[in-house]
Amino acid sequence: MYSVIRTIFNEEHEMFRQSIKDFIAKEITPYNAEWEKNKMVSRESWKKLGDNGFLCIQAPEQFGGLNIQDFRYNAILVEELGLSGCSGPAIGYPLHNDIVFPYILHYGTEEAKAKYIPGMISGDLISAVAMTEPGAGSDLQAIRSTAVDMGDHYLINGSKTFITNGYLADVVVVAAKTDPKLGAKGISLFILDKNMEGFSKGVPFEKVGLHAQDTCELFFEDVRVPKENLLGKVGEGFKYLMTELAQERLIVGLAAVALAESAFLSTLEYVQQRKAFGKSISDFQNTRFKLAEMGAKLEQGRMYCDQLVSLHNDKKVDPAMASSAKYLLTELQCWVSDECVQLHGGYGYMWEYPVARAFADARVQRIYAGTNEIMKELIVRKLLK
């Protein structure tokens, strides 16, 4: 749909893209409506992703991974999932690959890596990250979950909420206070798994959108966590979160553009078929101008994404840049989905139409991974240095 030629992908990337497209058409799109009713994707879908080599592709070969250190492949998976219009899968699968997995790869002990990474690659182990609490969202320093050093293990107590992949999760990266008196410097990260005694889950939430994405509360009551499940060093958790959140926010931005494109493409088709006053809706000037506005801004967003992906491949995307991407591109997604609903008229408010689901699914993008208000604060901090 773009007039500007994309230049960051080569022939091998496009071959990978086609394999992703084929997989999505066969294994995801036909089941998405069922998953929306079930409030989660199937565990079988995770296994199929693993069987096809689409999970944790950057994992070292020693754990069974492909050791692909080219982020463009990760970006292609995010993009194609978004273009499918299946918002739940477009959020849950990349969270496992590009948000949770890096914590374990970068900060996990050798024992933890050997225990969890092979299952994350195969799809036998589904992962989540648990930061948000009932009283602490974007302000991570305010978390109240605690981890007490008991000598040969840590004892974790507390709760987390709004956890993406939470209900299906086998492995969860959890932020907890090892020293509540130290604020951000008292936060540490741990790997918990569902088999640990005292670890329980709430039922999936009834959300406005993302119905195929399992989101729930997690509860920790005297959970004994072995020392080898500490990620990195004690008290360094907040620093690790700030480091890895840059990629998380970039992933959210990449998904936002692709999901917006999906809504736009379905609207392009609809306005050419829908008749009013004896002609296609696409013949009216207002419709044509709206399409032109959306098309131009989406092309701008896509080129911006490509530049960021290229920079991230060279490890040059800093937190402020990622915050800008998350802020601008999720705002774009919400605006496009709203305009697309309007062009559908009353049908745009019917759940059977993809644009209705796109509209409902888009709204939370401006909230999680740090609210867009927090993104603005992170952007301006760099400007005022």
Short mmCIF file of N, CA, C and O in Angstrom, two decimals, residues 268-346:
data_model
loop_
_atom_site.label_atom_id
_atom_site.label_comp_id
_atom_site.label_asym_id
_atom_site.label_seq_id
_atom_site.Cartn_x
_atom_site.Cartn_y
_atom_site.Cartn_z
N LEU A 268 -10.58 0.23 3.54
CA LEU A 268 -10.42 0.50 2.10
C LEU A 268 -11.34 -0.40 1.28
O LEU A 268 -12.01 0.05 0.34
N GLU A 269 -11.35 -1.65 1.64
CA GLU A 269 -12.21 -2.61 0.94
C GLU A 269 -13.68 -2.30 1.15
O GLU A 269 -14.49 -2.33 0.21
N TYR A 270 -14.04 -1.97 2.39
CA TYR A 270 -15.44 -1.74 2.74
C TYR A 270 -16.01 -0.53 2.00
O TYR A 270 -17.11 -0.59 1.43
N VAL A 271 -15.29 0.59 1.98
CA VAL A 271 -15.85 1.82 1.39
C VAL A 271 -16.00 1.71 -0.12
O VAL A 271 -16.79 2.45 -0.72
N GLN A 272 -15.28 0.80 -0.74
CA GLN A 272 -15.44 0.60 -2.17
C GLN A 272 -16.65 -0.29 -2.50
O GLN A 272 -17.21 -0.22 -3.59
N GLN A 273 -17.05 -1.10 -1.53
CA GLN A 273 -18.19 -1.99 -1.74
C GLN A 273 -19.52 -1.39 -1.27
O GLN A 273 -20.56 -1.64 -1.86
N ARG A 274 -19.46 -0.58 -0.21
CA ARG A 274 -20.65 -0.02 0.40
C ARG A 274 -21.22 1.11 -0.47
O ARG A 274 -20.48 2.00 -0.91
N LYS A 275 -22.54 1.06 -0.72
CA LYS A 275 -23.20 2.06 -1.54
C LYS A 275 -24.03 3.01 -0.69
O LYS A 275 -24.62 2.62 0.32
N ALA A 276 -24.07 4.27 -1.10
CA ALA A 276 -24.93 5.27 -0.47
C ALA A 276 -25.27 6.34 -1.51
O ALA A 276 -24.38 6.79 -2.24
N PHE A 277 -26.53 6.70 -1.58
CA PHE A 277 -26.99 7.70 -2.54
C PHE A 277 -26.59 7.33 -3.97
O PHE A 277 -26.21 8.18 -4.78
N GLY A 278 -26.62 6.04 -4.24
CA GLY A 278 -26.40 5.56 -5.59
C GLY A 278 -24.95 5.43 -6.03
O GLY A 278 -24.69 5.16 -7.21
N LYS A 279 -24.01 5.59 -5.11
CA LYS A 279 -22.61 5.41 -5.49
C LYS A 279 -21.81 4.89 -4.29
O LYS A 279 -22.30 4.87 -3.16
N SER A 280 -20.59 4.44 -4.58
CA SER A 280 -19.75 3.91 -3.52
C SER A 280 -19.38 5.00 -2.54
O SER A 280 -19.18 6.16 -2.92
N ILE A 281 -19.26 4.62 -1.27
CA ILE A 281 -18.83 5.58 -0.25
C ILE A 281 -17.47 6.17 -0.61
O ILE A 281 -17.17 7.33 -0.30
N SER A 282 -16.64 5.38 -1.29
CA SER A 282 -15.30 5.84 -1.65
C SER A 282 -15.33 6.97 -2.69
O SER A 282 -14.28 7.60 -2.94
N ASP A 283 -16.50 7.23 -3.29
CA ASP A 283 -16.60 8.32 -4.26
C ASP A 283 -16.83 9.67 -3.60
O ASP A 283 -16.69 10.71 -4.26
N PHE A 284 -17.19 9.67 -2.33
CA PHE A 284 -17.44 10.94 -1.64
C PHE A 284 -16.12 11.58 -1.22
O PHE A 284 -15.19 10.92 -0.75
N GLN A 285 -16.06 12.91 -1.34
CA GLN A 285 -14.82 13.61 -1.06
C GLN A 285 -14.37 13.42 0.39
O GLN A 285 -13.17 13.25 0.66
N ASN A 286 -15.31 13.44 1.31
CA ASN A 286 -14.93 13.28 2.72
C ASN A 286 -14.23 11.94 2.94
O ASN A 286 -13.20 11.87 3.62
N THR A 287 -14.78 10.88 2.34
CA THR A 287 -14.17 9.56 2.47
C THR A 287 -12.78 9.56 1.86
O THR A 287 -11.82 9.05 2.46
N ARG A 288 -12.65 10.11 0.69
CA ARG A 288 -11.37 10.11 0.00
C ARG A 288 -10.31 10.89 0.78
O ARG A 288 -9.15 10.47 0.87
N PHE A 289 -10.72 12.01 1.36
CA PHE A 289 -9.77 12.80 2.14
C PHE A 289 -9.36 12.07 3.42
O PHE A 289 -8.19 12.11 3.83
N LYS A 290 -10.32 11.39 4.06
CA LYS A 290 -10.01 10.62 5.26
C LYS A 290 -9.04 9.49 4.94
O LYS A 290 -8.09 9.23 5.68
N LEU A 291 -9.27 8.83 3.83
CA LEU A 291 -8.38 7.75 3.41
C LEU A 291 -6.98 8.29 3.12
O LEU A 291 -5.98 7.67 3.48
N ALA A 292 -6.93 9.45 2.47
CA ALA A 292 -5.63 10.06 2.16
C ALA A 292 -4.88 10.42 3.44
O ALA A 292 -3.67 10.18 3.56
N GLU A 293 -5.58 10.98 4.42
CA GLU A 293 -4.96 11.35 5.69
C GLU A 293 -4.39 10.12 6.39
O GLU A 293 -3.24 10.12 6.85
N MET A 294 -5.21 9.08 6.47
CA MET A 294 -4.76 7.87 7.16
C MET A 294 -3.62 7.20 6.41
O MET A 294 -2.63 6.77 7.02
N GLY A 295 -3.74 7.10 5.10
CA GLY A 295 -2.71 6.45 4.30
C GLY A 295 -1.37 7.15 4.44
O GLY A 295 -0.32 6.51 4.60
N ALA A 296 -1.38 8.49 4.40
CA ALA A 296 -0.14 9.25 4.50
C ALA A 296 0.49 9.08 5.88
O ALA A 296 1.71 8.89 6.01
N LYS A 297 -0.32 9.14 6.92
CA LYS A 297 0.22 9.04 8.28
C LYS A 297 0.71 7.62 8.58
O LYS A 297 1.69 7.43 9.30
N LEU A 298 0.02 6.61 8.02
CA LEU A 298 0.48 5.24 8.21
C LEU A 298 1.80 4.99 7.49
O LEU A 298 2.68 4.29 8.00
N GLU A 299 1.93 5.56 6.29
CA GLU A 299 3.20 5.42 5.58
C GLU A 299 4.32 6.09 6.36
O GLU A 299 5.42 5.54 6.49
N GLN A 300 4.05 7.25 6.90
CA GLN A 300 5.02 7.94 7.74
C GLN A 300 5.39 7.09 8.95
O GLN A 300 6.56 6.95 9.30
N GLY A 301 4.38 6.50 9.58
CA GLY A 301 4.61 5.64 10.73
C GLY A 301 5.42 4.41 10.39
O GLY A 301 6.30 3.99 11.15
N ARG A 302 5.15 3.82 9.25
CA ARG A 302 5.87 2.62 8.83
C ARG A 302 7.33 2.94 8.56
O ARG A 302 8.23 2.18 8.95
N MET A 303 7.60 4.06 7.89
CA MET A 303 8.99 4.44 7.62
C MET A 303 9.74 4.73 8.93
O MET A 303 10.92 4.41 9.08
N TYR A 304 9.04 5.35 9.86
CA TYR A 304 9.60 5.61 11.19
C TYR A 304 9.96 4.30 11.88
O TYR A 304 11.05 4.14 12.45
N CYS A 305 9.06 3.33 11.80
CA CYS A 305 9.31 2.01 12.39
C CYS A 305 10.53 1.35 11.77
O CYS A 305 11.38 0.79 12.48
N ASP A 306 10.61 1.40 10.46
CA ASP A 306 11.74 0.76 9.78
C ASP A 306 13.07 1.38 10.23
O ASP A 306 14.07 0.67 10.43
N GLN A 307 13.08 2.69 10.39
CA GLN A 307 14.30 3.35 10.86
C GLN A 307 14.65 2.92 12.28
O GLN A 307 15.82 2.64 12.59
N LEU A 308 13.65 2.81 13.13
CA LEU A 308 13.89 2.39 14.51
C LEU A 308 14.37 0.94 14.58
O LEU A 308 15.24 0.60 15.38
N VAL A 309 13.79 0.08 13.77
CA VAL A 309 14.22 -1.33 13.73
C VAL A 309 15.68 -1.40 13.31
O VAL A 309 16.47 -2.16 13.89
N SER A 310 16.04 -0.63 12.30
CA SER A 310 17.42 -0.61 11.84
C SER A 310 18.37 -0.10 12.93
O SER A 310 19.43 -0.69 13.18
N LEU A 311 17.95 0.94 13.62
CA LEU A 311 18.77 1.47 14.72
C LEU A 311 18.86 0.48 15.87
O LEU A 311 19.93 0.30 16.48
N HIS A 312 17.75 -0.18 16.17
CA HIS A 312 17.75 -1.14 17.28
C HIS A 312 18.65 -2.33 16.97
O HIS A 312 19.26 -2.91 17.87
N ASN A 313 18.73 -2.68 15.71
CA ASN A 313 19.61 -3.76 15.30
C ASN A 313 21.07 -3.41 15.62
O ASN A 313 21.90 -4.30 15.86
N ASP A 314 21.37 -2.12 15.63
CA ASP A 314 22.72 -1.66 15.96
C ASP A 314 22.82 -1.20 17.41
O ASP A 314 23.79 -0.53 17.79
N LYS A 315 21.76 -1.55 18.21
CA LYS A 315 21.73 -1.20 19.64
C LYS A 315 21.85 0.31 19.87
O LYS A 315 22.52 0.77 20.80
N LYS A 316 21.16 1.07 19.04
CA LYS A 316 21.22 2.53 19.13
C LYS A 316 19.90 3.17 19.54
O LYS A 316 19.79 4.40 19.55
N VAL A 317 18.90 2.36 19.87
CA VAL A 317 17.62 2.91 20.33
C VAL A 317 17.67 3.10 21.84
O VAL A 317 17.84 2.13 22.58
N ASP A 318 17.56 4.34 22.30
CA ASP A 318 17.62 4.60 23.73
C ASP A 318 16.19 4.70 24.29
O ASP A 318 15.22 4.71 23.52
N PRO A 319 16.02 4.76 25.62
CA PRO A 319 14.68 4.79 26.21
C PRO A 319 13.79 5.92 25.71
O PRO A 319 12.59 5.73 25.52
N ALA A 320 14.37 7.09 25.47
CA ALA A 320 13.57 8.22 24.98
C ALA A 320 13.05 7.96 23.57
O ALA A 320 11.90 8.28 23.24
N MET A 321 13.88 7.38 22.73
CA MET A 321 13.46 7.05 21.36
C MET A 321 12.35 6.02 21.38
O MET A 321 11.36 6.13 20.64
N ALA A 322 12.49 4.99 22.22
CA ALA A 322 11.47 3.96 22.32
C ALA A 322 10.17 4.54 22.88
O ALA A 322 9.07 4.16 22.45
N SER A 323 10.29 5.46 23.82
CA SER A 323 9.11 6.11 24.39
C SER A 323 8.39 6.95 23.34
O SER A 323 7.15 6.97 23.28
N SER A 324 9.15 7.63 22.49
CA SER A 324 8.56 8.41 21.39
C SER A 324 7.79 7.50 20.45
O SER A 324 6.68 7.83 20.02
N ALA A 325 8.38 6.36 20.13
CA ALA A 325 7.73 5.41 19.23
C ALA A 325 6.43 4.88 19.84
O ALA A 325 5.39 4.85 19.18
N LYS A 326 6.50 4.47 21.10
CA LYS A 326 5.32 3.94 21.76
C LYS A 326 4.21 4.99 21.81
O LYS A 326 3.05 4.71 21.51
N TYR A 327 4.57 6.21 22.17
CA TYR A 327 3.59 7.29 22.28
C TYR A 327 2.97 7.63 20.92
O TYR A 327 1.75 7.59 20.74
N LEU A 328 3.79 7.94 19.94
CA LEU A 328 3.29 8.40 18.65
C LEU A 328 2.50 7.31 17.92
O LEU A 328 1.44 7.58 17.34
N LEU A 329 3.01 6.08 17.95
CA LEU A 329 2.41 5.04 17.13
C LEU A 329 1.14 4.47 17.75
O LEU A 329 0.22 4.06 17.02
N THR A 330 1.04 4.43 19.07
CA THR A 330 -0.22 3.99 19.68
C THR A 330 -1.30 5.06 19.55
O THR A 330 -2.48 4.74 19.39
N GLU A 331 -0.90 6.33 19.59
CA GLU A 331 -1.86 7.40 19.33
C GLU A 331 -2.37 7.30 17.89
O GLU A 331 -3.56 7.48 17.61
N LEU A 332 -1.45 6.99 16.97
CA LEU A 332 -1.83 6.81 15.56
C LEU A 332 -2.81 5.66 15.42
O LEU A 332 -3.83 5.76 14.72
N GLN A 333 -2.53 4.54 16.08
CA GLN A 333 -3.41 3.38 16.00
C GLN A 333 -4.82 3.72 16.48
O GLN A 333 -5.81 3.36 15.83
N CYS A 334 -4.92 4.41 17.60
CA CYS A 334 -6.23 4.75 18.13
C CYS A 334 -6.98 5.70 17.21
O CYS A 334 -8.19 5.57 16.99
N TRP A 335 -6.27 6.66 16.65
CA TRP A 335 -6.90 7.61 15.72
C TRP A 335 -7.39 6.91 14.46
O TRP A 335 -8.53 7.11 14.02
N VAL A 336 -6.55 6.05 13.88
CA VAL A 336 -6.93 5.33 12.66
C VAL A 336 -8.14 4.43 12.91
O VAL A 336 -9.09 4.42 12.12
N SER A 337 -8.11 3.69 14.00
CA SER A 337 -9.23 2.77 14.27
C SER A 337 -10.53 3.54 14.47
O SER A 337 -11.60 3.09 14.04
N ASP A 338 -10.46 4.72 15.10
CA ASP A 338 -11.66 5.53 15.29
C ASP A 338 -12.18 6.05 13.95
O ASP A 338 -13.39 6.02 13.68
N GLU A 339 -11.30 6.53 13.11
CA GLU A 339 -11.71 7.02 11.80
C GLU A 339 -12.31 5.89 10.95
O GLU A 339 -13.28 6.09 10.21
N CYS A 340 -11.74 4.70 11.09
CA CYS A 340 -12.24 3.56 10.31
C CYS A 340 -13.65 3.15 10.77
O CYS A 340 -14.50 2.80 9.95
N VAL A 341 -13.90 3.21 12.06
CA VAL A 341 -15.25 2.95 12.57
C VAL A 341 -16.24 3.95 11.96
O VAL A 341 -17.33 3.59 11.51
N GLN A 342 -15.85 5.21 11.95
CA GLN A 342 -16.73 6.25 11.41
C GLN A 342 -17.06 6.00 9.95
O GLN A 342 -18.21 6.19 9.51
N LEU A 343 -16.10 5.58 9.17
CA LEU A 343 -16.33 5.32 7.75
C LEU A 343 -17.21 4.09 7.53
O LEU A 343 -17.82 3.94 6.46
N HIS A 344 -17.29 3.22 8.52
CA HIS A 344 -18.18 2.07 8.43
C HIS A 344 -19.61 2.41 8.83
O HIS A 344 -20.53 1.59 8.61
N GLY A 345 -19.81 3.56 9.45
CA GLY A 345 -21.14 3.90 9.94
C GLY A 345 -21.56 2.93 11.05
O GLY A 345 -20.73 2.48 11.84
N GLY A 346 -22.84 2.61 11.10
CA GLY A 346 -23.36 1.73 12.15
C GLY A 346 -22.70 0.37 12.17
O GLY A 346 -22.53 -0.23 13.24
#
